[in-house]
mmCIF file of C-alpha atoms in Angstrom:
data_model
loop_
_atom_site.group_PDB
_atom_site.id
_atom_site.type_symbol
_atom_site.label_atom_id
_atom_site.label_comp_id
_atom_site.label_asym_id
_atom_site.label_seq_id
_atom_site.Cartn_x
_atom_site.Cartn_y
_atom_site.Cartn_z
ATOM 1 C CA MET D 1 110.610 75.237 126.151
ATOM 2 C CA ARG D 2 108.174 76.223 123.230
ATOM 3 C CA ALA D 3 109.366 78.168 120.244
ATOM 4 C CA ALA D 4 108.287 81.682 120.316
ATOM 5 C CA LYS D 5 105.412 82.705 118.019
ATOM 6 C CA GLU D 6 105.726 85.187 115.261
ATOM 7 C CA PRO D 7 104.665 88.624 116.286
ATOM 8 C CA GLN D 8 101.722 88.592 113.773
ATOM 9 C CA THR D 9 100.386 87.185 110.637
ATOM 10 C CA LYS D 10 101.723 87.947 107.487
ATOM 11 C CA ARG D 11 99.590 90.033 105.406
ATOM 12 C CA LYS D 12 99.101 88.528 101.866
ATOM 13 C CA ILE D 13 99.601 90.099 98.614
ATOM 14 C CA LEU D 14 98.749 89.430 95.134
ATOM 15 C CA ILE D 15 100.726 90.903 92.301
ATOM 16 C CA VAL D 16 99.071 91.770 88.894
ATOM 17 C CA ASP D 17 101.779 92.556 86.408
ATOM 18 C CA ASP D 18 102.365 91.092 82.960
ATOM 19 C CA HIS D 19 106.379 91.372 82.914
ATOM 20 C CA GLY D 20 107.612 88.410 84.627
ATOM 21 C CA VAL D 21 111.098 89.897 85.300
ATOM 22 C CA PHE D 22 109.562 92.576 87.252
ATOM 23 C CA ARG D 23 107.039 90.267 89.462
ATOM 24 C CA GLU D 24 110.345 88.142 90.302
ATOM 25 C CA GLY D 25 111.766 91.426 91.653
ATOM 26 C CA LEU D 26 108.709 92.246 93.645
ATOM 27 C CA ILE D 27 108.338 88.902 95.263
ATOM 28 C CA ARG D 28 112.214 88.777 96.228
ATOM 29 C CA ILE D 29 111.833 92.245 97.936
ATOM 30 C CA ILE D 30 108.523 91.580 99.574
ATOM 31 C CA SER D 31 109.499 88.014 100.683
ATOM 32 C CA GLN D 32 112.306 89.298 102.696
ATOM 33 C CA GLU D 33 109.674 90.952 105.017
ATOM 34 C CA LYS D 34 108.594 89.240 108.300
ATOM 35 C CA ASP D 35 104.941 90.713 108.041
ATOM 36 C CA LEU D 36 104.592 90.340 104.414
ATOM 37 C CA ASN D 37 103.711 87.489 102.101
ATOM 38 C CA VAL D 38 103.350 87.249 98.150
ATOM 39 C CA CYS D 39 100.430 84.891 97.857
ATOM 40 C CA GLY D 40 100.274 84.788 94.336
ATOM 41 C CA GLU D 41 100.674 86.627 90.845
ATOM 42 C CA ALA D 42 98.611 87.202 87.788
ATOM 43 C CA THR D 43 99.742 88.439 84.318
ATOM 44 C CA ASP D 44 96.183 90.028 83.645
ATOM 45 C CA ALA D 45 92.881 91.046 84.946
ATOM 46 C CA ALA D 46 91.092 87.763 84.396
ATOM 47 C CA GLU D 47 93.744 85.655 86.026
ATOM 48 C CA ALA D 48 93.663 88.071 89.047
ATOM 49 C CA LEU D 49 89.833 88.125 89.368
ATOM 50 C CA GLU D 50 89.950 84.133 89.160
ATOM 51 C CA GLN D 51 92.454 83.682 91.848
ATOM 52 C CA ILE D 52 91.244 86.382 94.426
ATOM 53 C CA PRO D 53 88.341 84.352 95.753
ATOM 54 C CA ARG D 54 90.846 81.435 96.596
ATOM 55 C CA LEU D 55 93.762 83.326 97.718
ATOM 56 C CA LYS D 56 91.713 85.988 99.722
ATOM 57 C CA PRO D 57 94.686 88.522 99.576
ATOM 58 C CA ASP D 58 94.840 91.731 101.944
ATOM 59 C CA LEU D 59 96.138 93.771 99.187
ATOM 60 C CA VAL D 60 96.410 93.625 95.323
ATOM 61 C CA MET D 61 99.235 95.436 93.563
ATOM 62 C CA VAL D 62 97.946 96.414 90.213
ATOM 63 C CA ASP D 63 99.966 97.583 87.021
ATOM 64 C CA ILE D 64 98.058 99.976 84.663
ATOM 65 C CA SER D 65 99.457 98.647 81.359
ATOM 66 C CA LEU D 66 97.505 95.108 81.087
ATOM 67 C CA GLU D 67 96.506 93.402 78.112
ATOM 68 C CA GLY D 68 92.706 93.370 77.905
ATOM 69 C CA MET D 69 91.244 95.198 80.763
ATOM 70 C CA ASN D 70 93.560 97.664 81.921
ATOM 71 C CA GLY D 71 94.692 98.361 85.605
ATOM 72 C CA ILE D 72 92.306 101.259 86.011
ATOM 73 C CA ASP D 73 89.285 99.261 84.764
ATOM 74 C CA LEU D 74 90.552 96.179 86.918
ATOM 75 C CA THR D 75 90.809 98.503 89.903
ATOM 76 C CA LYS D 76 87.010 99.674 89.291
ATOM 77 C CA ASN D 77 86.134 95.798 89.045
ATOM 78 C CA LEU D 78 87.851 95.061 92.230
ATOM 79 C CA ARG D 79 86.224 97.864 94.266
ATOM 80 C CA GLU D 80 82.796 96.647 93.233
ATOM 81 C CA ARG D 81 83.322 93.007 93.496
ATOM 82 C CA PHE D 82 85.836 93.274 96.711
ATOM 83 C CA PRO D 83 84.908 96.320 98.439
ATOM 84 C CA THR D 84 87.062 95.623 101.480
ATOM 85 C CA ILE D 85 90.263 94.732 99.544
ATOM 86 C CA ARG D 86 93.268 97.108 99.707
ATOM 87 C CA ILE D 87 94.609 98.165 96.125
ATOM 88 C CA LEU D 88 98.021 99.740 95.380
ATOM 89 C CA VAL D 89 98.468 100.888 91.807
ATOM 90 C CA LEU D 90 102.364 100.483 90.476
ATOM 91 C CA SER D 91 103.063 101.763 87.220
ATOM 92 C CA MET D 92 105.787 103.120 84.917
ATOM 93 C CA HIS D 93 103.237 105.827 84.053
ATOM 94 C CA LYS D 94 103.534 109.606 85.386
ATOM 95 C CA GLU D 95 101.505 109.978 88.720
ATOM 96 C CA SER D 96 100.776 113.560 87.562
ATOM 97 C CA LEU D 97 97.992 112.164 85.350
ATOM 98 C CA TYR D 98 97.213 108.439 86.140
ATOM 99 C CA ALA D 99 97.399 108.828 90.120
ATOM 100 C CA GLU D 100 94.071 110.833 90.566
ATOM 101 C CA ARG D 101 92.429 108.561 87.837
ATOM 102 C CA ALA D 102 93.425 105.463 89.990
ATOM 103 C CA LEU D 103 92.453 106.867 93.065
ATOM 104 C CA ARG D 104 88.933 107.888 91.615
ATOM 105 C CA ALA D 105 88.681 104.358 90.369
ATOM 106 C CA GLY D 106 88.825 103.042 93.798
ATOM 107 C CA ALA D 107 92.461 102.475 94.442
ATOM 108 C CA ASN D 108 94.126 103.219 97.797
ATOM 109 C CA GLY D 109 97.548 104.079 96.631
ATOM 110 C CA TYR D 110 99.804 105.047 93.570
ATOM 111 C CA ILE D 111 103.548 104.608 93.284
ATOM 112 C CA MET D 112 105.844 104.466 90.339
ATOM 113 C CA LYS D 113 108.048 101.505 89.543
ATOM 114 C CA ARG D 114 111.084 103.291 89.485
ATOM 115 C CA GLU D 115 111.210 104.063 93.081
ATOM 116 C CA ARG D 116 113.402 102.119 95.442
ATOM 117 C CA GLY D 117 112.481 98.920 97.371
ATOM 118 C CA GLN D 118 112.144 100.753 100.822
ATOM 119 C CA LYS D 119 109.806 103.634 99.380
ATOM 120 C CA LEU D 120 107.800 100.785 98.092
ATOM 121 C CA LEU D 121 107.405 98.662 101.163
ATOM 122 C CA GLY D 122 106.578 101.840 102.923
ATOM 123 C CA ALA D 123 103.716 102.345 100.462
ATOM 124 C CA ILE D 124 102.342 98.698 100.794
ATOM 125 C CA ARG D 125 102.145 99.154 104.639
ATOM 126 C CA HIS D 126 100.616 102.659 104.302
ATOM 127 C CA VAL D 127 97.915 100.961 102.039
ATOM 128 C CA LEU D 128 97.469 97.765 104.452
ATOM 129 C CA ASN D 129 97.139 100.252 107.488
ATOM 130 C CA GLY D 130 94.040 101.859 105.954
ATOM 131 C CA GLU D 131 95.871 104.947 104.771
ATOM 132 C CA THR D 132 96.032 106.298 101.239
ATOM 133 C CA TYR D 133 99.316 106.454 99.508
ATOM 134 C CA VAL D 134 100.780 108.966 96.880
ATOM 135 C CA SER D 135 104.056 110.873 96.680
ATOM 136 C CA GLU D 136 104.523 113.957 98.517
ATOM 137 C CA GLU D 137 104.713 116.013 95.545
ATOM 138 C CA LEU D 138 101.419 114.901 94.378
ATOM 139 C CA ASN D 139 99.828 115.158 97.777
ATOM 140 C CA LYS D 140 100.866 118.847 97.520
ATOM 141 C CA VAL D 141 99.234 119.257 94.130
ATOM 142 C CA ILE D 142 95.782 117.627 95.232
ATOM 143 C CA LEU D 143 95.851 119.808 98.541
ATOM 144 C CA GLU D 144 96.593 122.925 96.384
ATOM 145 C CA ARG D 145 93.688 122.168 93.976
ATOM 146 C CA LEU D 146 91.131 121.360 96.870
ATOM 147 C CA SER D 147 92.017 124.985 98.471
ATOM 148 C CA LEU D 148 91.835 126.815 95.133
ATOM 149 C CA PRO D 149 88.538 125.346 93.220
ATOM 150 C CA GLY D 150 89.324 127.755 90.262
ATOM 151 C CA ARG D 151 92.589 125.825 89.578
ATOM 152 C CA ASP D 152 91.277 122.996 87.426
ATOM 153 C CA GLN D 153 90.254 125.647 84.773
ATOM 154 C CA GLY D 154 94.004 125.504 83.572
ATOM 155 C CA ALA D 155 94.251 121.563 83.648
ATOM 156 C CA SER D 156 95.803 119.855 80.734
ATOM 157 C CA SER D 157 93.356 119.004 78.022
ATOM 158 C CA ILE D 158 94.617 115.527 78.453
ATOM 159 C CA ASP D 159 92.773 115.422 81.640
ATOM 160 C CA ARG D 160 89.409 115.862 79.566
ATOM 161 C CA LEU D 161 89.869 112.392 78.028
ATOM 162 C CA SER D 162 88.055 109.183 79.691
ATOM 163 C CA ASP D 163 90.093 106.451 80.928
ATOM 164 C CA ARG D 164 89.264 104.360 77.874
ATOM 165 C CA GLU D 165 89.939 107.440 75.606
ATOM 166 C CA LEU D 166 93.327 107.893 77.567
ATOM 167 C CA GLU D 167 94.153 104.264 76.852
ATOM 168 C CA VAL D 168 93.490 104.504 73.258
ATOM 169 C CA PHE D 169 95.414 107.629 73.115
ATOM 170 C CA ARG D 170 98.622 106.051 74.682
ATOM 171 C CA LEU D 171 98.324 103.149 72.175
ATOM 172 C CA ILE D 172 98.166 105.518 69.269
ATOM 173 C CA GLY D 173 101.170 107.339 70.348
ATOM 174 C CA GLN D 174 102.972 103.618 70.597
ATOM 175 C CA GLY D 175 102.242 102.953 67.164
ATOM 176 C CA TYR D 176 99.293 101.061 67.011
ATOM 177 C CA GLY D 177 96.916 100.887 64.475
ATOM 178 C CA THR D 178 92.994 100.800 64.910
ATOM 179 C CA ARG D 179 92.908 96.944 64.561
ATOM 180 C CA GLN D 180 95.660 96.529 66.827
ATOM 181 C CA ILE D 181 94.208 98.639 69.511
ATOM 182 C CA ALA D 182 90.947 96.794 68.876
ATOM 183 C CA ASP D 183 92.717 93.442 69.491
ATOM 184 C CA SER D 184 94.563 94.794 72.548
ATOM 185 C CA LEU D 185 91.685 96.446 74.429
ATOM 186 C CA HIS D 186 88.994 93.487 73.120
ATOM 187 C CA LEU D 187 86.967 96.431 71.666
ATOM 188 C CA SER D 188 85.140 96.648 67.981
ATOM 189 C CA MET D 189 87.097 98.850 65.296
ATOM 190 C CA LYS D 190 84.102 100.602 65.432
ATOM 191 C CA THR D 191 84.358 101.556 69.006
ATOM 192 C CA VAL D 192 87.978 102.309 68.799
ATOM 193 C CA GLU D 193 87.357 104.529 65.669
ATOM 194 C CA SER D 194 84.546 106.508 67.984
ATOM 195 C CA HIS D 195 87.175 106.931 70.744
ATOM 196 C CA ARG D 196 89.569 108.365 68.096
ATOM 197 C CA GLU D 197 87.171 110.898 67.030
ATOM 198 C CA ASN D 198 86.353 111.768 70.698
ATOM 199 C CA ILE D 199 89.858 112.224 71.259
ATOM 200 C CA ARG D 200 90.608 114.441 68.496
ATOM 201 C CA THR D 201 87.581 116.612 69.177
ATOM 202 C CA LYS D 202 88.514 117.001 72.966
ATOM 203 C CA LEU D 203 91.898 117.749 72.184
ATOM 204 C CA ASN D 204 91.274 120.180 69.242
ATOM 205 C CA LEU D 205 93.095 118.470 66.633
ATOM 206 C CA GLN D 206 92.384 118.884 62.811
ATOM 207 C CA SER D 207 93.131 115.635 61.349
ATOM 208 C CA THR D 208 94.058 111.898 61.841
ATOM 209 C CA PHE D 209 97.830 112.790 61.114
ATOM 210 C CA GLU D 210 97.806 115.655 63.670
ATOM 211 C CA LEU D 211 96.193 113.196 66.186
ATOM 212 C CA VAL D 212 98.885 110.448 65.590
ATOM 213 C CA GLN D 213 101.801 113.190 65.950
ATOM 214 C CA HIS D 214 100.234 114.459 69.102
ATOM 215 C CA ALA D 215 100.073 111.229 70.662
ATOM 216 C CA ILE D 216 103.634 110.202 69.745
ATOM 217 C CA HIS D 217 105.023 113.449 71.096
ATOM 218 C CA TRP D 218 102.907 113.074 74.332
ATOM 219 C CA SER D 219 103.728 109.300 74.661
ATOM 220 C CA PHE D 220 107.316 109.925 74.677
ATOM 221 C CA ASN D 221 107.396 112.630 77.335
ATOM 222 C CA GLU D 222 104.888 110.481 79.643
ATOM 223 C CA THR D 223 106.985 107.552 79.512
ATOM 224 C CA ASP D 224 110.616 109.126 79.651
ATOM 225 C CA PRO D 225 111.268 109.615 83.501
ATOM 226 C CA SER D 226 113.803 112.340 82.782
ATOM 227 C CA LYS D 227 110.965 114.652 81.402
ATOM 228 C CA PRO D 228 109.417 117.001 83.776
ATOM 229 C CA SER D 229 105.465 116.304 84.560
ATOM 230 C CA ALA D 230 102.941 118.013 82.508
#
């Protein structure tokens, strides 16, 4: 008697995250599923882009905070170079600010790292099935914004920052100096200084000291899960 065939081919997933322990945890959770398989892992965007043509994953899971090209820029790059690939952004950062940016960049879903395994697996399957995944809370916010066009007028001033400016602002809040930011993002110091000035103008801050203090305060609230969303 012939052995029964598996009901379906496993869907292949590539994990892009620079935290080895977290990647191992994801691999352990996903590998227990009969319909899913982690085909590879990468620590940064360059490694991911090199592996994709060879591994041909169905889904790429992308962390936002990557060295060099961040997750938002990687998502834009993936959408341009591999238009059919599915992208799920997985991050520690609040979805109230980053999820919509990720979706605009071309992601098919956004889920926070603190979510439990079953919710993560549900998000993966939603995205693989051609759907868009965000939390119920964010979905309500988006629907309300679409139904009330004037609602954007009261949006946080942080929303006015470009994706790159937001990344620079986040690093300022983490104590990075101009040279450290330039090295981390592979930018010139002149470009970083230009971003700092644009941020200061958009946030209506009067000095460099005020910019740093504002960034530190924002960074603390943005990364602390016990804090309410802005």
